[in-house]
mmCIF file of C-alpha atoms in Angstrom:
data_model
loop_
_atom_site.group_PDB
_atom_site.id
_atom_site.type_symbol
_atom_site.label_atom_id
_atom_site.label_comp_id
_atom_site.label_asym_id
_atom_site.label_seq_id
_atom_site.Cartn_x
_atom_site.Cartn_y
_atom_site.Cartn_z
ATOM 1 C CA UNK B 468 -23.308 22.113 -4.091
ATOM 2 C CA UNK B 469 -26.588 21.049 -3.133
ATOM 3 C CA UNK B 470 -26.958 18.431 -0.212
ATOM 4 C CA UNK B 471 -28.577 15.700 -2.554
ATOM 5 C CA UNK B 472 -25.749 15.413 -4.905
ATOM 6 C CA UNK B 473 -23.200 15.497 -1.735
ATOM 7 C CA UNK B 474 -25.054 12.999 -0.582
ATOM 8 C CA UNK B 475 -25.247 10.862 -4.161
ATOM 9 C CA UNK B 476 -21.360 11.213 -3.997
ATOM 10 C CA UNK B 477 -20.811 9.511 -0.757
ATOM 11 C CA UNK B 478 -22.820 6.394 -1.707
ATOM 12 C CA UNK B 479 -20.907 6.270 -4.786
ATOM 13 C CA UNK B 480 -18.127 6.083 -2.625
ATOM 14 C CA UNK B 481 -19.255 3.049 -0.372
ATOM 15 C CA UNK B 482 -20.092 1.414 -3.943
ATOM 16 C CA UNK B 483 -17.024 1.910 -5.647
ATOM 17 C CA UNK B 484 -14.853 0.849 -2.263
ATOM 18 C CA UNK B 485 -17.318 -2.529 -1.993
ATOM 19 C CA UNK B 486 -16.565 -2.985 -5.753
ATOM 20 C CA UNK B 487 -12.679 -2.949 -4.873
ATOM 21 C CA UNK B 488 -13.322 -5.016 -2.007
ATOM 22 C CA UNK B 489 -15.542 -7.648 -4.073
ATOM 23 C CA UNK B 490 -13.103 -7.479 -6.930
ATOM 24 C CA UNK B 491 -9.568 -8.084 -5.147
ATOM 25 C CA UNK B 492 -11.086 -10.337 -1.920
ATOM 26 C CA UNK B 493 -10.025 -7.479 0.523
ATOM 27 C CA UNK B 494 -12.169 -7.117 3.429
ATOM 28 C CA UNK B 495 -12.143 -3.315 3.730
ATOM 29 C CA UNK B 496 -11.197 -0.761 0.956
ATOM 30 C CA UNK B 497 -10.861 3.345 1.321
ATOM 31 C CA UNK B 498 -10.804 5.971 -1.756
ATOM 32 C CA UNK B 499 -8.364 8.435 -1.562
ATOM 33 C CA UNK B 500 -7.465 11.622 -3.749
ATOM 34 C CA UNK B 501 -4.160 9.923 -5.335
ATOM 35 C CA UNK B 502 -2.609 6.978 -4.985
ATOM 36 C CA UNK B 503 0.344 9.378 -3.422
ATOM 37 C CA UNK B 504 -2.121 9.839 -0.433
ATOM 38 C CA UNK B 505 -2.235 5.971 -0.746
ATOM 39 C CA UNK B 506 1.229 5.327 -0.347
ATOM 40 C CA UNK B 507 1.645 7.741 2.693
ATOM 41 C CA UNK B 508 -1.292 6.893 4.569
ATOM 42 C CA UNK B 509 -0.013 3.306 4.101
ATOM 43 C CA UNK B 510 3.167 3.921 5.489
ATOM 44 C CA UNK B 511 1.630 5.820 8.132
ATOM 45 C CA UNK B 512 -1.007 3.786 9.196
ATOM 46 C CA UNK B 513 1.937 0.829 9.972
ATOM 47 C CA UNK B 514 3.090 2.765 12.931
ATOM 48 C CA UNK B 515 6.989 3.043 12.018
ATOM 49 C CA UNK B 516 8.419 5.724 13.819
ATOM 50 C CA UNK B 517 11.353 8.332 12.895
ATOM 51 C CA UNK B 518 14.332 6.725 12.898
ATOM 52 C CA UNK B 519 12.965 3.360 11.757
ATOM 53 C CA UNK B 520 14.419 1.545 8.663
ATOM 54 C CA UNK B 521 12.183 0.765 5.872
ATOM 55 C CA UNK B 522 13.669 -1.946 2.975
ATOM 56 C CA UNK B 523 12.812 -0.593 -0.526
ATOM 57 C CA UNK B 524 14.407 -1.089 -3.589
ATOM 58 C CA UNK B 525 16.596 0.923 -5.122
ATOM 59 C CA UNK B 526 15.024 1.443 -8.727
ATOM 60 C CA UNK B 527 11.575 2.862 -8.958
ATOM 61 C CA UNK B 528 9.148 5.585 -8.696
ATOM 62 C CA UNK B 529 10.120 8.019 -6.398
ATOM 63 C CA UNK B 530 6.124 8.091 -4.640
ATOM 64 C CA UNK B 531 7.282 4.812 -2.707
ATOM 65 C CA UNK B 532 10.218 6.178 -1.592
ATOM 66 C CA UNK B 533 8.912 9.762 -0.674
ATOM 67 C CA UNK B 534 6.512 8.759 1.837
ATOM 68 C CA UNK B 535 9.917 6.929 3.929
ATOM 69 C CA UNK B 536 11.738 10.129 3.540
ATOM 70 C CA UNK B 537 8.803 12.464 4.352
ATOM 71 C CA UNK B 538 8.203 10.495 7.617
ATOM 72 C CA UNK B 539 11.655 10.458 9.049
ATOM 73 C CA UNK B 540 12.369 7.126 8.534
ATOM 74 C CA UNK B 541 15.631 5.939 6.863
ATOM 75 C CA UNK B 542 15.328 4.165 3.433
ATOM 76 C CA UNK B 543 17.409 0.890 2.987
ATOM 77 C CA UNK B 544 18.045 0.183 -0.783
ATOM 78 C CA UNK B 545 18.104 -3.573 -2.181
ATOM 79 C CA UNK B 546 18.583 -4.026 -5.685
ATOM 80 C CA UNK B 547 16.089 -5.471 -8.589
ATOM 81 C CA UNK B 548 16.222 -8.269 -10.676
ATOM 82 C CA UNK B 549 17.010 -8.004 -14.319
ATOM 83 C CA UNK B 550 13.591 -9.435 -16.211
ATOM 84 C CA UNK B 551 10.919 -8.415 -13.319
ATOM 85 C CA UNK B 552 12.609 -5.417 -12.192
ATOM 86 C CA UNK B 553 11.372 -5.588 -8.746
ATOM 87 C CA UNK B 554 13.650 -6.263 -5.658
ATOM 88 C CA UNK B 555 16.188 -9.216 -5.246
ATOM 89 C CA UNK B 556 14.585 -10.956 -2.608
ATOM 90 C CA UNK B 557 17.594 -13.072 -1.928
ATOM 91 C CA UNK B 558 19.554 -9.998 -1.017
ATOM 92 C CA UNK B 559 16.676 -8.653 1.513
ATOM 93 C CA UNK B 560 17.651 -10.704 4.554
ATOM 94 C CA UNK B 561 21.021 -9.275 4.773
ATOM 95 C CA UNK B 562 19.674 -5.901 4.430
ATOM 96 C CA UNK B 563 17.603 -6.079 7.946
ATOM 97 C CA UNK B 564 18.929 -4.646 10.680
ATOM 98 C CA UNK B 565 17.165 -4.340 14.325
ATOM 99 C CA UNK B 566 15.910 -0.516 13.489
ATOM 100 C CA UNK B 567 13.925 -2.483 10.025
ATOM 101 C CA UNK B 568 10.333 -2.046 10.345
ATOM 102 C CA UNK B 569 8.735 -2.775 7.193
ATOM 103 C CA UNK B 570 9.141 -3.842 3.416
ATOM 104 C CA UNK B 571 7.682 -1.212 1.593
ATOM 105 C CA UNK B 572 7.907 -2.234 -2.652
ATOM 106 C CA UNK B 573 5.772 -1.669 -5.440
ATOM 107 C CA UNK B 574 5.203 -4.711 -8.027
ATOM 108 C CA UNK B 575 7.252 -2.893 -10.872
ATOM 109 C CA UNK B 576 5.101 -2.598 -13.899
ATOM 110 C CA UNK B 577 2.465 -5.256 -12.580
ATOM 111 C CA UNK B 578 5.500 -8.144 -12.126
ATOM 112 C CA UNK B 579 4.535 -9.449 -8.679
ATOM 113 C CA UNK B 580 7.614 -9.324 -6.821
ATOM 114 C CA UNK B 581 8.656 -12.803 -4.974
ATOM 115 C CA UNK B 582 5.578 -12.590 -1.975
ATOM 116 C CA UNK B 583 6.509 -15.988 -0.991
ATOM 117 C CA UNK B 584 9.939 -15.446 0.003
ATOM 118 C CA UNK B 585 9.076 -11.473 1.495
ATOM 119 C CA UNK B 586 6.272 -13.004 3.655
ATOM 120 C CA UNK B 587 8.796 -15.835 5.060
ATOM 121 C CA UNK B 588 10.883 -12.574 6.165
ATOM 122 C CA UNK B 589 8.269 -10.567 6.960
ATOM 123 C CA UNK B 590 6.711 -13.140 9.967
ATOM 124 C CA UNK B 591 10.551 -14.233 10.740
ATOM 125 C CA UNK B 592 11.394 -10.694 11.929
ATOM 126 C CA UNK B 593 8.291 -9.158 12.672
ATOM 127 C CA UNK B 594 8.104 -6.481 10.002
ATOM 128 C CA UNK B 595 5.298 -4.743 8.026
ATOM 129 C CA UNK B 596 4.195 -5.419 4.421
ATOM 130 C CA UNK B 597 2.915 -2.850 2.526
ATOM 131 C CA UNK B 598 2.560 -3.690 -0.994
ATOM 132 C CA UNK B 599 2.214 -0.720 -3.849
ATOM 133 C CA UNK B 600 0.242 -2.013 -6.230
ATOM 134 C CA UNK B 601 -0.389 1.172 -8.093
ATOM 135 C CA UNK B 602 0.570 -1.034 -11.586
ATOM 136 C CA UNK B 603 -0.442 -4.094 -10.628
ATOM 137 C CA UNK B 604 -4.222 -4.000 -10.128
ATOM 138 C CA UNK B 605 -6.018 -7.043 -11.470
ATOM 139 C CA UNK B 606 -2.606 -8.913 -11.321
ATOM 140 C CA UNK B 607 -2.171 -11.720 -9.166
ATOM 141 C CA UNK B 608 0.622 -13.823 -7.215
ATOM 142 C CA UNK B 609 -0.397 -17.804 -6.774
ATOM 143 C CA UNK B 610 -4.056 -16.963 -7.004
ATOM 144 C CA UNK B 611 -4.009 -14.023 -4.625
ATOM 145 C CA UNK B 612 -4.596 -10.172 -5.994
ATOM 146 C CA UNK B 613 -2.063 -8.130 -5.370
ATOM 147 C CA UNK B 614 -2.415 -5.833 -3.132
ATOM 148 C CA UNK B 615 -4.019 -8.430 -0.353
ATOM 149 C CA UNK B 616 -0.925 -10.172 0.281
ATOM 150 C CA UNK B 617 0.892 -7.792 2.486
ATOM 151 C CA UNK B 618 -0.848 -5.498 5.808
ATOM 152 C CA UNK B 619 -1.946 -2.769 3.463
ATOM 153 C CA UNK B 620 -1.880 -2.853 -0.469
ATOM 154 C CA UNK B 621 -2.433 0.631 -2.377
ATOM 155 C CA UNK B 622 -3.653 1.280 -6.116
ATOM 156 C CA UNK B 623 -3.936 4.146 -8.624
ATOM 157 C CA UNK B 624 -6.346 5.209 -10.472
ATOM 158 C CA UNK B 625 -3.942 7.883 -12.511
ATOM 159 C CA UNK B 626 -4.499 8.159 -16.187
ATOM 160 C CA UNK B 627 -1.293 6.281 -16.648
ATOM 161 C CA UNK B 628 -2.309 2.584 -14.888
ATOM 162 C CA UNK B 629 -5.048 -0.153 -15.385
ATOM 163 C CA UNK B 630 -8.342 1.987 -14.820
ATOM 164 C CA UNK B 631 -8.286 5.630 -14.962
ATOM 165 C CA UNK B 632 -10.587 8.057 -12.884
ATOM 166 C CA UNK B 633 -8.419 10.887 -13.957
ATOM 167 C CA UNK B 634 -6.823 10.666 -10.649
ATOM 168 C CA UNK B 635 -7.559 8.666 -7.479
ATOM 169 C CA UNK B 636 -6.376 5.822 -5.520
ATOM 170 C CA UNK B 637 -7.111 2.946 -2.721
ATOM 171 C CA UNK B 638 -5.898 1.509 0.008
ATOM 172 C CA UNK B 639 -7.167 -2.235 1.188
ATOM 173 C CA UNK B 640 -6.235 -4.226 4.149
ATOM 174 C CA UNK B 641 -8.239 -7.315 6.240
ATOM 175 C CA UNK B 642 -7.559 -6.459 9.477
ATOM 176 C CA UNK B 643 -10.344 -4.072 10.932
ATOM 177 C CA UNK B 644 -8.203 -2.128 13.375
ATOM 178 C CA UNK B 645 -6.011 -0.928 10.297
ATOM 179 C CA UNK B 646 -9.319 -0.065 8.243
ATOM 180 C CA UNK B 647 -9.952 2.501 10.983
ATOM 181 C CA UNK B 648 -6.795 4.025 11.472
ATOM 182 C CA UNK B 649 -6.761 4.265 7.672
ATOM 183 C CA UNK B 650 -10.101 5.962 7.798
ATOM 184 C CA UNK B 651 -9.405 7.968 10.522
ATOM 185 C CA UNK B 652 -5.909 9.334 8.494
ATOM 186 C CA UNK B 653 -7.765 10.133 5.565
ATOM 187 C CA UNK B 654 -10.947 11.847 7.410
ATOM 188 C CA UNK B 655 -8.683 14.246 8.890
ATOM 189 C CA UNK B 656 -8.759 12.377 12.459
ATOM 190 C CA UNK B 657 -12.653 12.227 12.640
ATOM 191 C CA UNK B 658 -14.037 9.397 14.033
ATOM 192 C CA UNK B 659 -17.154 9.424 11.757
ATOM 193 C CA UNK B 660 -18.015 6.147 11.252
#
């Protein structure tokens, strides 16, 4: 590969990760390879440790639940609403325990699941939101994208969802600290910003 088109690619990069940013209101955006990278540099970027509970819900795709299981942490199953098909969110608060860390749920075939009512849980016990969006981009909750509701949102960009780069995916977040670590997981550790 010659250096110029090496080069070409990484501005695309910055463009297409400003045109996420500019298109969902998220302050900082990062390309991945998949939106499977997504999801587990998501969950690791949060900070929840082996041993930690993480609420999901107990009918979907299994790359929201892998990234739990591949990390040690224990999955804690709610069930889903007939209609939306996303999580009961009624049924989440008795579901916490002390050893619950974060709320980890993908908006089931772009049906925002309740944000209101997950955010109320999230500040009251001091837990994580990280919001798979993988279906959902372009979909919105109360004038909000999804995906910038929660600590870190992830999307996909596999042939089967919104817009297809034959594979792909994002992360976004506002807070700057989680940008980096995000970064720093997908750059292998490098610091090279």
């Amino acid at each position: 590969m010659k250096i110029l088109e090496y080069v070409q690619g990484l501005v695309a990069d910055k463009e297409f990760e400003q045109a996420i940013c500019n298109y969902t209101g998220a302050k900082y955006c990062v390309a991945v390879n998949s939106a499977t990278s997504a999801l587990h540099i998501a969950m690791l970027a949060s900070g929840v440790k082996k041993g930690d509970e993480v609420i999901s819900v107990a009918s979907g795709f299994p790359t929201t639940i892998n990234p739990i299981i591949q990390q040690g942490l224990t999955p804690v199953f709610v069930d889903c609403e007939i209609g939306t098909y996303n999580i009961d969110a009624e049924k989440i608060e008795e579901a916490i325990t002390n050893k619950t860390k974060a709320i980890f749920l993908a908006h089931t075939l772009g049906n925002s699941f309740d944000l209101d009512k997950i955010t109320a849980l999230a500040e009251k016990y001091n837990l994580w939101i990280l919001e798979d969006s993988c279906d959902a981009l372009g979909g919105e909750y109360k004038g909000k994208k999804l995906g910038t509701v929660g600590h870190i949102g992830t999307y996909s960009f596999y042939p089967a969802h919104h817009m297809t780069m034959g594979e792909g995916g994002a992360i976004i977040t506002n807070n700057l600290e989680l940008y980096k670590i995000i970064k720093s997981f997908r750059d292998w550790g490098r610091d090279c910003w």
